[in-house]
Coordinates of N, CA and C in Angstrom, one line a residue:
M1 N 158.7 -83.5 -31.1 CA 159.2 -82.6 -30.1 C 160.2 -81.6 -30.7
T2 N 160.1 -80.4 -30.3 CA 161.1 -79.4 -30.8 C 162.4 -79.7 -30.1
P3 N 163.5 -79.7 -30.9 CA 164.8 -80.0 -30.4 C 165.2 -79.0 -29.3
P4 N 166.0 -79.4 -28.3 CA 166.4 -78.6 -27.2 C 167.4 -77.5 -27.7
A5 N 167.5 -76.5 -26.9 CA 168.4 -75.4 -27.3 C 169.8 -75.9 -27.3
K6 N 170.7 -75.1 -28.0 CA 172.1 -75.4 -28.1 C 172.8 -75.2 -26.8
S7 N 173.9 -75.8 -26.6 CA 174.7 -75.6 -25.3 C 174.9 -74.1 -25.0
G8 N 174.6 -73.7 -23.8 CA 174.8 -72.3 -23.4 C 173.6 -71.4 -23.6
G9 N 172.6 -71.9 -24.4 CA 171.4 -71.1 -24.6 C 170.3 -71.4 -23.6
S10 N 169.2 -70.6 -23.7 CA 168.1 -70.9 -22.9 C 167.2 -72.0 -23.5
I11 N 166.5 -72.7 -22.6 CA 165.6 -73.7 -23.1 C 164.2 -73.4 -22.6
F12 N 163.3 -73.2 -23.5 CA 161.9 -72.9 -23.2 C 161.1 -74.3 -23.2
S13 N 160.4 -74.5 -22.2 CA 159.7 -75.7 -22.0 C 158.2 -75.5 -21.5
C14 N 157.3 -76.2 -22.1 CA 155.9 -76.1 -21.7 C 155.2 -77.4 -22.1
T15 N 153.9 -77.5 -21.6 CA 153.0 -78.6 -22.0 C 151.9 -78.0 -22.7
D16 N 151.7 -78.5 -24.0 CA 150.6 -77.9 -24.8 C 149.3 -78.3 -24.4
A17 N 148.2 -77.9 -25.1 CA 146.8 -78.1 -24.8 C 146.5 -79.6 -24.8
N18 N 147.3 -80.4 -25.6 CA 147.1 -81.9 -25.7 C 147.9 -82.6 -24.6
G19 N 148.6 -81.9 -23.7 CA 149.4 -82.6 -22.7 C 150.8 -83.0 -23.2
K20 N 151.2 -82.5 -24.4 CA 152.5 -82.9 -24.9 C 153.6 -81.9 -24.4
R21 N 154.7 -82.5 -24.0 CA 155.8 -81.7 -23.5 C 156.6 -81.2 -24.7
L22 N 156.8 -79.8 -24.7 CA 157.5 -79.2 -25.8 C 158.7 -78.4 -25.3
T23 N 159.8 -78.4 -26.0 CA 161.0 -77.6 -25.6 C 161.5 -76.9 -26.9
S24 N 162.2 -75.7 -26.7 CA 162.7 -75.0 -27.8 C 163.7 -74.0 -27.3
D25 N 164.5 -73.4 -28.2 CA 165.5 -72.4 -27.8 C 164.9 -71.0 -27.9
R26 N 163.6 -70.9 -28.1 CA 162.9 -69.7 -28.2 C 161.4 -69.9 -27.7
P27 N 160.7 -68.8 -27.4 CA 159.3 -69.0 -27.0 C 158.5 -69.9 -27.9
I28 N 157.7 -70.7 -27.3 CA 157.0 -71.8 -28.1 C 155.6 -71.3 -28.5
P29 N 155.4 -71.1 -29.9 CA 154.1 -70.6 -30.3 C 152.9 -71.4 -29.9
E30 N 153.1 -72.7 -29.8 CA 151.9 -73.6 -29.3 C 151.5 -73.3 -27.9
C31 N 152.4 -72.6 -27.1 CA 152.1 -72.4 -25.7 C 151.9 -70.9 -25.4
V32 N 151.5 -70.1 -26.4 CA 151.3 -68.6 -26.1 C 150.3 -68.4 -25.0
A33 N 149.3 -69.3 -24.9 CA 148.3 -69.1 -23.9 C 148.5 -69.9 -22.6
R34 N 149.8 -70.5 -22.5 CA 150.1 -71.3 -21.4 C 151.4 -70.8 -20.8
E35 N 151.6 -71.2 -19.6 CA 152.9 -70.9 -18.9 C 154.1 -71.6 -19.5
Q36 N 155.2 -70.9 -19.7 CA 156.4 -71.5 -20.2 C 157.5 -71.3 -19.2
R37 N 158.3 -72.4 -19.0 CA 159.4 -72.3 -18.1 C 160.7 -72.1 -18.9
V38 N 161.5 -71.2 -18.5 CA 162.8 -70.9 -19.2 C 163.9 -71.5 -18.3
L39 N 164.6 -72.4 -18.9 CA 165.7 -73.1 -18.2 C 167.1 -72.7 -18.7
N40 N 168.0 -72.8 -17.7 CA 169.4 -72.6 -18.1 C 169.9 -73.9 -18.8
A41 N 171.1 -73.8 -19.4 CA 171.6 -75.0 -20.1 C 171.8 -76.2 -19.3
D42 N 172.0 -76.0 -17.9 CA 172.1 -77.1 -17.0 C 170.8 -77.7 -16.5
G43 N 169.7 -77.1 -17.0 CA 168.4 -77.6 -16.7 C 167.8 -76.9 -15.5
S44 N 168.5 -75.9 -14.8 CA 168.0 -75.2 -13.7 C 167.0 -74.1 -14.2
L45 N 166.1 -73.8 -13.4 CA 165.0 -72.8 -13.7 C 165.6 -71.4 -13.7
R46 N 165.4 -70.7 -14.8 CA 165.8 -69.3 -14.9 C 164.6 -68.3 -14.6
Q47 N 163.5 -68.6 -15.2 CA 162.3 -67.8 -15.0 C 161.1 -68.5 -15.5
V48 N 159.9 -68.0 -15.2 CA 158.7 -68.5 -15.7 C 158.0 -67.4 -16.5
L49 N 157.6 -67.7 -17.7 CA 156.9 -66.7 -18.5 C 155.4 -67.0 -18.4
P50 N 154.7 -65.9 -18.1 CA 153.2 -66.1 -18.0 C 152.6 -66.2 -19.4
P51 N 151.4 -66.7 -19.5 CA 150.8 -66.9 -20.8 C 150.7 -65.5 -21.6
T52 N 150.9 -65.6 -22.9 CA 150.8 -64.3 -23.7 C 149.3 -64.1 -24.0
L53 N 148.9 -62.9 -23.6 CA 147.4 -62.6 -23.8 C 147.1 -62.2 -25.2
T54 N 145.9 -62.5 -25.6 CA 145.4 -62.0 -26.9 C 145.0 -60.6 -26.7
A55 N 144.7 -59.9 -27.8 CA 144.3 -58.5 -27.8 C 143.1 -58.3 -26.9
A56 N 142.1 -59.2 -27.0 CA 140.9 -59.0 -26.2 C 141.2 -59.3 -24.8
E57 N 142.1 -60.3 -24.5 CA 142.5 -60.5 -23.1 C 143.3 -59.4 -22.5
R58 N 144.2 -58.8 -23.3 CA 144.9 -57.7 -22.8 C 144.0 -56.5 -22.5
A59 N 143.0 -56.2 -23.4 CA 142.1 -55.2 -23.1 C 141.3 -55.4 -21.8
E60 N 140.9 -56.7 -21.6 CA 140.2 -57.0 -20.4 C 141.0 -56.8 -19.2
A61 N 142.3 -57.2 -19.3 CA 143.2 -57.1 -18.1 C 143.4 -55.6 -17.8
E62 N 143.6 -54.8 -18.9 CA 143.8 -53.4 -18.7 C 142.6 -52.7 -18.0
A63 N 141.4 -53.2 -18.5 CA 140.2 -52.6 -17.9 C 140.1 -53.0 -16.4
R64 N 140.5 -54.2 -16.1 CA 140.5 -54.6 -14.6 C 141.5 -53.8 -13.9
Q65 N 142.6 -53.5 -14.5 CA 143.6 -52.7 -13.8 C 143.1 -51.2 -13.5
V66 N 142.5 -50.7 -14.6 CA 141.9 -49.3 -14.4 C 140.8 -49.3 -13.3
E67 N 140.0 -50.3 -13.3 CA 138.9 -50.4 -12.3 C 139.5 -50.5 -10.9
A68 N 140.5 -51.4 -10.8 CA 141.2 -51.6 -9.5 C 141.8 -50.3 -9.0
A69 N 142.5 -49.6 -9.9 CA 143.1 -48.3 -9.6 C 142.1 -47.3 -9.1
A70 N 140.9 -47.2 -9.8 CA 139.9 -46.3 -9.4 C 139.3 -46.7 -8.0
E71 N 139.2 -48.0 -7.8 CA 138.7 -48.4 -6.5 C 139.7 -48.0 -5.4
R72 N 141.0 -48.1 -5.7 CA 142.0 -47.7 -4.7 C 141.9 -46.3 -4.4
V73 N 141.8 -45.4 -5.4 CA 141.7 -44.0 -5.2 C 140.4 -43.7 -4.4
A74 N 139.3 -44.3 -4.8 CA 138.0 -44.1 -4.0 C 138.2 -44.5 -2.6
K75 N 138.9 -45.6 -2.3 CA 139.1 -46.1 -1.0 C 139.9 -45.0 -0.2
Q76 N 141.0 -44.5 -0.8 CA 141.8 -43.5 -0.1 C 141.0 -42.3 0.2
D77 N 140.2 -41.9 -0.8 CA 139.4 -40.7 -0.6 C 138.4 -40.8 0.5
T78 N 137.8 -42.0 0.6 CA 136.9 -42.3 1.7 C 137.6 -42.3 3.0
I79 N 138.8 -42.8 3.1 CA 139.5 -42.8 4.3 C 139.8 -41.4 4.8
R80 N 140.2 -40.5 3.8 CA 140.5 -39.1 4.1 C 139.3 -38.4 4.6
R81 N 138.1 -38.7 3.9 CA 136.9 -38.0 4.3 C 136.4 -38.4 5.7
D82 N 136.6 -39.7 6.0 CA 136.2 -40.2 7.3 C 137.1 -39.6 8.4
R83 N 138.4 -39.5 8.1 CA 139.3 -38.9 9.1 C 139.0 -37.4 9.3
S84 N 138.7 -36.8 8.2 CA 138.3 -35.3 8.3 C 137.0 -35.1 9.1
L85 N 136.1 -36.1 8.8 CA 134.8 -36.0 9.5 C 134.9 -36.2 11.0
M86 N 135.8 -37.1 11.4 CA 136.0 -37.4 12.9 C 136.7 -36.2 13.5
A87 N 137.6 -35.6 12.7 CA 138.4 -34.5 13.3 C 137.5 -33.3 13.5
R88 N 136.5 -33.1 12.6 CA 135.6 -32.0 12.6 C 134.6 -32.2 13.7
Y89 N 134.1 -33.4 13.9 CA 133.1 -33.7 14.9 C 133.6 -34.9 15.8
P90 N 134.3 -34.5 16.9 CA 134.9 -35.6 17.8 C 133.8 -36.2 18.6
N91 N 132.6 -35.6 18.7 CA 131.5 -36.2 19.5 C 130.2 -35.7 18.9
E92 N 129.1 -36.3 19.5 CA 127.7 -35.9 19.0 C 127.4 -34.5 19.3
A93 N 127.8 -34.0 20.4 CA 127.5 -32.6 20.8 C 128.1 -31.6 19.8
A94 N 129.3 -31.9 19.3 CA 129.9 -31.0 18.3 C 129.1 -31.1 17.0
H95 N 128.6 -32.2 16.6 CA 127.8 -32.4 15.4 C 126.5 -31.7 15.5
R96 N 125.9 -31.8 16.7 CA 124.6 -31.1 17.0 C 124.7 -29.6 16.9
R97 N 125.8 -29.1 17.4 CA 126.0 -27.6 17.3 C 126.1 -27.2 15.8
A98 N 126.8 -28.0 15.0 CA 127.0 -27.7 13.6 C 125.6 -27.7 12.9
R99 N 124.8 -28.7 13.2 CA 123.5 -28.8 12.6 C 122.6 -27.6 13.0
D100 N 122.6 -27.2 14.3 CA 121.9 -26.1 14.7 C 122.3 -24.8 14.0
A101 N 123.6 -24.6 13.8 CA 124.1 -23.4 13.2 C 123.7 -23.4 11.7
A102 N 123.7 -24.5 11.1 CA 123.3 -24.5 9.6 C 121.8 -24.3 9.5
L103 N 121.0 -24.8 10.4 CA 119.6 -24.6 10.3 C 119.2 -23.2 10.7
E104 N 119.9 -22.6 11.7 CA 119.6 -21.3 12.1 C 119.7 -20.3 10.9
T105 N 120.7 -20.5 10.0 CA 120.8 -19.6 8.9 C 119.5 -19.5 8.1
V106 N 119.0 -20.7 7.8 CA 117.7 -20.8 7.1 C 116.5 -20.3 7.9
R107 N 116.5 -20.7 9.1 CA 115.4 -20.3 9.9 C 115.3 -18.8 10.2
S108 N 116.5 -18.1 10.2 CA 116.5 -16.7 10.3 C 115.9 -16.0 9.1
S109 N 116.2 -16.6 7.9 CA 115.5 -16.1 6.7 C 114.0 -16.3 6.7
M110 N 113.6 -17.5 7.3 CA 112.2 -17.8 7.3 C 111.5 -16.8 8.2
R111 N 112.1 -16.4 9.3 CA 111.5 -15.4 10.2 C 111.3 -14.0 9.5
I112 N 112.3 -13.7 8.6 CA 112.2 -12.5 7.8 C 111.1 -12.6 6.9
S113 N 110.9 -13.7 6.2 CA 109.9 -13.9 5.2 C 108.5 -13.9 5.9
E114 N 108.4 -14.5 7.1 CA 107.1 -14.5 7.9 C 106.8 -13.0 8.2
S115 N 107.8 -12.2 8.6 CA 107.5 -10.8 9.0 C 107.0 -10.1 7.8
R116 N 107.7 -10.3 6.6 CA 107.3 -9.6 5.4 C 105.9 -10.0 5.0
I117 N 105.5 -11.3 5.1 CA 104.1 -11.7 4.8 C 103.1 -11.0 5.7
K118 N 103.4 -10.8 7.0 CA 102.5 -10.1 7.9 C 102.4 -8.7 7.4
T119 N 103.5 -8.0 7.1 CA 103.5 -6.6 6.7 C 102.6 -6.5 5.4
L120 N 102.8 -7.4 4.4 CA 102.1 -7.3 3.2 C 100.6 -7.5 3.4
T121 N 100.3 -8.4 4.4 CA 98.9 -8.7 4.7 C 98.2 -7.4 5.3
V122 N 98.9 -6.8 6.2 CA 98.4 -5.5 6.8 C 98.2 -4.5 5.7
E123 N 99.2 -4.3 4.8 CA 99.1 -3.3 3.7 C 98.0 -3.6 2.8
R124 N 97.6 -4.9 2.7 CA 96.5 -5.2 1.7 C 95.1 -4.8 2.3
K125 N 95.0 -4.8 3.6 CA 93.6 -4.5 4.2 C 93.0 -3.2 3.7
P126 N 93.8 -2.0 3.8 CA 93.2 -0.8 3.3 C 92.9 -0.8 1.8
L127 N 93.7 -1.5 1.1 CA 93.5 -1.6 -0.4 C 92.2 -2.3 -0.7
E128 N 91.9 -3.3 0.1 CA 90.6 -4.0 -0.1 C 89.4 -3.2 0.3
E129 N 89.6 -2.4 1.4 CA 88.6 -1.6 1.9 C 88.3 -0.5 0.9
E130 N 89.3 0.0 0.2 CA 89.1 1.1 -0.7 C 88.4 0.6 -2.0
T131 N 88.6 -0.7 -2.3 CA 87.9 -1.2 -3.5 C 86.3 -1.3 -3.3
Q132 N 85.9 -1.3 -2.0 CA 84.5 -1.3 -1.7 C 83.8 -0.1 -2.1
F133 N 84.5 1.0 -2.2 CA 83.9 2.3 -2.7 C 83.6 2.2 -4.2
Y134 N 84.2 1.2 -4.9 CA 84.0 1.1 -6.3 C 83.2 -0.1 -6.7
A135 N 82.3 -0.5 -5.8 CA 81.4 -1.7 -6.0 C 80.6 -1.4 -7.3
G136 N 80.7 -2.3 -8.2 CA 79.9 -2.2 -9.5 C 80.6 -1.2 -10.4
K137 N 81.7 -0.6 -10.1 CA 82.4 0.3 -11.0 C 83.8 -0.2 -11.2
Q138 N 84.4 0.4 -12.2 CA 85.8 0.0 -12.5 C 86.8 0.6 -11.5
V139 N 87.6 -0.3 -11.0 CA 88.6 0.1 -10.0 C 89.7 0.9 -10.7
P140 N 90.1 2.1 -10.1 CA 91.1 2.9 -10.7 C 92.4 2.1 -11.0
A141 N 93.1 2.5 -12.0 CA 94.3 1.8 -12.4 C 95.3 1.8 -11.3
K142 N 95.5 2.9 -10.7 CA 96.5 3.0 -9.6 C 96.2 2.0 -8.5
L143 N 94.9 1.9 -8.1 CA 94.6 1.0 -7.0 C 94.7 -0.4 -7.4
K144 N 94.3 -0.7 -8.7 CA 94.5 -2.1 -9.2 C 95.9 -2.5 -9.2
S145 N 96.8 -1.5 -9.6 CA 98.2 -1.8 -9.7 C 98.8 -2.1 -8.3
Q146 N 98.3 -1.3 -7.3 CA 98.8 -1.6 -5.9 C 98.4 -2.9 -5.4
I147 N 97.1 -3.3 -5.8 CA 96.7 -4.7 -5.3 C 97.4 -5.8 -6.0
D148 N 97.7 -5.6 -7.3 CA 98.4 -6.6 -8.1 C 99.8 -6.7 -7.5
A149 N 100.5 -5.6 -7.2 CA 101.8 -5.6 -6.7 C 101.9 -6.3 -5.3
N150 N 100.8 -6.1 -4.5 CA 100.7 -6.8 -3.2 C 100.5 -8.3 -3.4
D151 N 99.7 -8.7 -4.3 CA 99.5 -10.1 -4.6 C 100.8 -10.8 -5.1
A152 N 101.5 -10.1 -5.9 CA 102.8 -10.7 -6.5 C 103.8 -10.8 -5.3
A153 N 103.9 -9.8 -4.5 CA 104.8 -9.8 -3.4 C 104.5 -10.9 -2.4
L154 N 103.2 -11.1 -2.1 CA 102.8 -12.2 -1.2 C 103.1 -13.5 -1.8
A155 N 102.8 -13.7 -3.1 CA 103.0 -15.0 -3.7 C 104.5 -15.3 -3.7
A156 N 105.4 -14.3 -3.9 CA 106.8 -14.5 -4.0 C 107.3 -14.9 -2.6
Q157 N 106.8 -14.3 -1.5 CA 107.2 -14.6 -0.2 C 106.8 -16.0 0.2
R158 N 105.6 -16.4 -0.1 CA 105.1 -17.7 0.2 C 105.9 -18.8 -0.5
S159 N 106.2 -18.5 -1.8 CA 107.1 -19.4 -2.5 C 108.4 -19.6 -1.9
L160 N 109.0 -18.4 -1.5 CA 110.3 -18.4 -0.8 C 110.2 -19.2 0.5
M161 N 109.1 -19.1 1.2 CA 108.9 -19.9 2.5 C 108.9 -21.4 2.2
Q162 N 108.3 -21.8 1.1 CA 108.3 -23.2 0.7 C 109.7 -23.7 0.4
D163 N 110.5 -22.9 -0.3 CA 111.8 -23.2 -0.6 C 112.7 -23.3 0.7
Q164 N 112.4 -22.4 1.6 CA 113.2 -22.4 2.9 C 112.8 -23.7 3.7
Q165 N 111.6 -24.0 3.7 CA 111.1 -25.2 4.5 C 111.8 -26.5 3.9
A166 N 111.8 -26.5 2.5 CA 112.5 -27.6 1.9 C 114.0 -27.7 2.2
E167 N 114.6 -26.5 2.3 CA 116.0 -26.5 2.6 C 116.3 -27.0 4.1
V168 N 115.4 -26.7 5.0 CA 115.5 -27.2 6.3 C 115.5 -28.7 6.3
G169 N 114.6 -29.3 5.5 CA 114.5 -30.7 5.4 C 115.7 -31.3 4.8
R170 N 116.3 -30.6 3.8 CA 117.5 -31.1 3.1 C 118.7 -31.1 4.0
I171 N 118.8 -30.0 4.8 CA 119.9 -29.9 5.7 C 119.8 -31.0 6.8
D172 N 118.6 -31.2 7.4 CA 118.4 -32.2 8.4 C 118.8 -33.6 7.8
G173 N 118.4 -33.8 6.6 CA 118.6 -35.1 6.0 C 120.1 -35.4 5.8
L174 N 120.9 -34.4 5.4 CA 122.3 -34.5 5.3 C 123.0 -34.8 6.6
F175 N 122.6 -34.0 7.6 CA 123.1 -34.2 9.0 C 122.8 -35.6 9.5
D176 N 121.5 -36.1 9.2 CA 121.1 -37.4 9.7 C 122.0 -38.5 9.1
T177 N 122.3 -38.4 7.8 CA 123.1 -39.3 7.1 C 124.5 -39.3 7.7
E178 N 125.0 -38.1 7.9 CA 126.4 -37.9 8.4 C 126.5 -38.5 9.8
L179 N 125.5 -38.2 10.6 CA 125.5 -38.7 12.0 C 125.5 -40.2 12.1
S180 N 124.7 -40.8 11.2 CA 124.7 -42.3 11.2 C 126.1 -42.9 10.9
R181 N 126.8 -42.2 10.0 CA 128.2 -42.7 9.7 C 129.1 -42.4 10.8
L182 N 129.0 -41.2 11.4 CA 129.8 -40.9 12.5 C 129.7 -41.8 13.7
K183 N 128.5 -42.2 14.0 CA 128.2 -43.1 15.1 C 129.0 -44.4 15.0
K184 N 129.1 -44.9 13.7 CA 129.8 -46.1 13.5 C 131.3 -45.9 13.6
L185 N 131.8 -44.7 13.1 CA 133.2 -44.4 13.3 C 133.6 -44.2 14.7
W186 N 132.7 -43.5 15.5 CA 133.0 -43.3 16.9 C 133.0 -44.6 17.6
A187 N 132.3 -45.6 17.2 CA 132.2 -46.9 17.8 C 133.4 -47.8 17.5
G188 N 134.3 -47.3 16.6 CA 135.5 -48.0 16.3 C 135.6 -48.5 14.9
A189 N 134.7 -48.3 14.0 CA 134.8 -48.7 12.6 C 136.0 -48.0 12.0
P190 N 137.0 -48.7 11.3 CA 138.1 -48.0 10.8 C 137.7 -47.0 9.6
P191 N 138.4 -45.9 9.5 CA 138.1 -45.0 8.4 C 138.2 -45.7 7.1
G192 N 137.2 -45.5 6.2 CA 137.3 -46.2 4.9 C 136.6 -47.5 4.9
S193 N 136.2 -48.1 6.0 CA 135.7 -49.4 6.1 C 134.2 -49.5 5.8
L194 N 133.5 -48.3 5.8 CA 132.1 -48.3 5.6 C 131.8 -48.0 4.1
D195 N 130.5 -48.1 3.7 CA 130.2 -47.8 2.3 C 130.6 -46.4 2.0
T196 N 130.8 -46.1 0.7 CA 131.2 -44.8 0.3 C 130.1 -43.8 0.7
P197 N 130.4 -42.7 1.4 CA 129.4 -41.8 1.8 C 128.7 -41.1 0.7
S198 N 127.4 -40.9 0.8 CA 126.7 -40.2 -0.2 C 126.5 -38.7 0.1
A199 N 126.7 -38.4 1.4 CA 126.6 -37.0 1.8 C 127.9 -36.3 1.5
P200 N 127.9 -35.0 1.3 CA 129.1 -34.2 1.0 C 130.1 -34.3 2.2
A201 N 131.4 -34.2 1.9 CA 132.4 -34.3 2.9 C 132.2 -33.2 4.0
S202 N 131.7 -32.1 3.5 CA 131.5 -31.0 4.5 C 130.1 -30.5 4.2
I203 N 129.1 -30.7 5.1 CA 127.8 -30.3 4.9 C 127.7 -28.8 5.0
A204 N 128.6 -28.2 5.8 CA 128.6 -26.7 5.9 C 129.0 -26.1 4.6
A205 N 130.0 -26.7 3.9 CA 130.4 -26.2 2.6 C 129.3 -26.4 1.5
A206 N 128.5 -27.4 1.7 CA 127.5 -27.7 0.7 C 126.2 -27.0 1.0
T207 N 126.1 -26.3 2.1 CA 124.9 -25.6 2.5 C 125.0 -24.1 2.2
P208 N 124.4 -23.6 1.2 CA 124.6 -22.2 0.9 C 123.8 -21.4 1.9
S209 N 124.3 -20.2 2.1 CA 123.7 -19.3 3.1 C 122.3 -18.9 2.5
A210 N 121.3 -19.0 3.3 CA 120.0 -18.6 2.9 C 119.8 -17.1 3.0
K211 N 119.4 -16.5 2.0 CA 119.3 -15.0 2.0 C 117.8 -14.6 1.8
P212 N 117.3 -13.7 2.6 CA 115.9 -13.3 2.4 C 115.8 -12.6 1.1
V213 N 114.6 -12.7 0.5 CA 114.3 -12.0 -0.7 C 113.1 -11.1 -0.4
N214 N 113.4 -9.8 -0.6 CA 112.3 -8.8 -0.3 C 111.7 -8.4 -1.7
R215 N 110.4 -8.7 -1.8 CA 109.7 -8.3 -3.0 C 108.5 -7.5 -2.7

């Protein structure tokens, strides 16, 4: 057994891995991985030293601390987002109005594209009729160019319509996800108590204005 500390000094005490009681006037090397009690000269407890970690253990502990800190930040962010969501949409009617406004932006562009497709289709009819005069002959370059331009413009507008239809689906999906979360919050779920939201904090901010493309 290590001799006790001199009068007036601290006494370090621990039980090693073999169950042997050790004391010393300084931290005990055999107990670096175990708790050590620091006693006053009269035997009263001054403090308890936690086990000294190895480099690998310290790295693991630090990694756990970083992860815990990140989780706390994420939790606070989720709480803020939920509170902001409830402030923006106090009820389902307010959320429905926001959905309709976001969809109307895209649908307005879709109506413009539909009108443009109708116009291009009308413009194509006389071009096709004119080509009938050249049955079996080479179509003049100017006429061919006009037909090709009409084809390209129609293809561009149809592609744009597909993109706009996909955007309608995307916006609806975002609002559906948001509404599902809001219903739980409106029902009394505390902000931050639900799973981390996958939808943007503000759908309106994440939804770009749809602009028609005239080609």
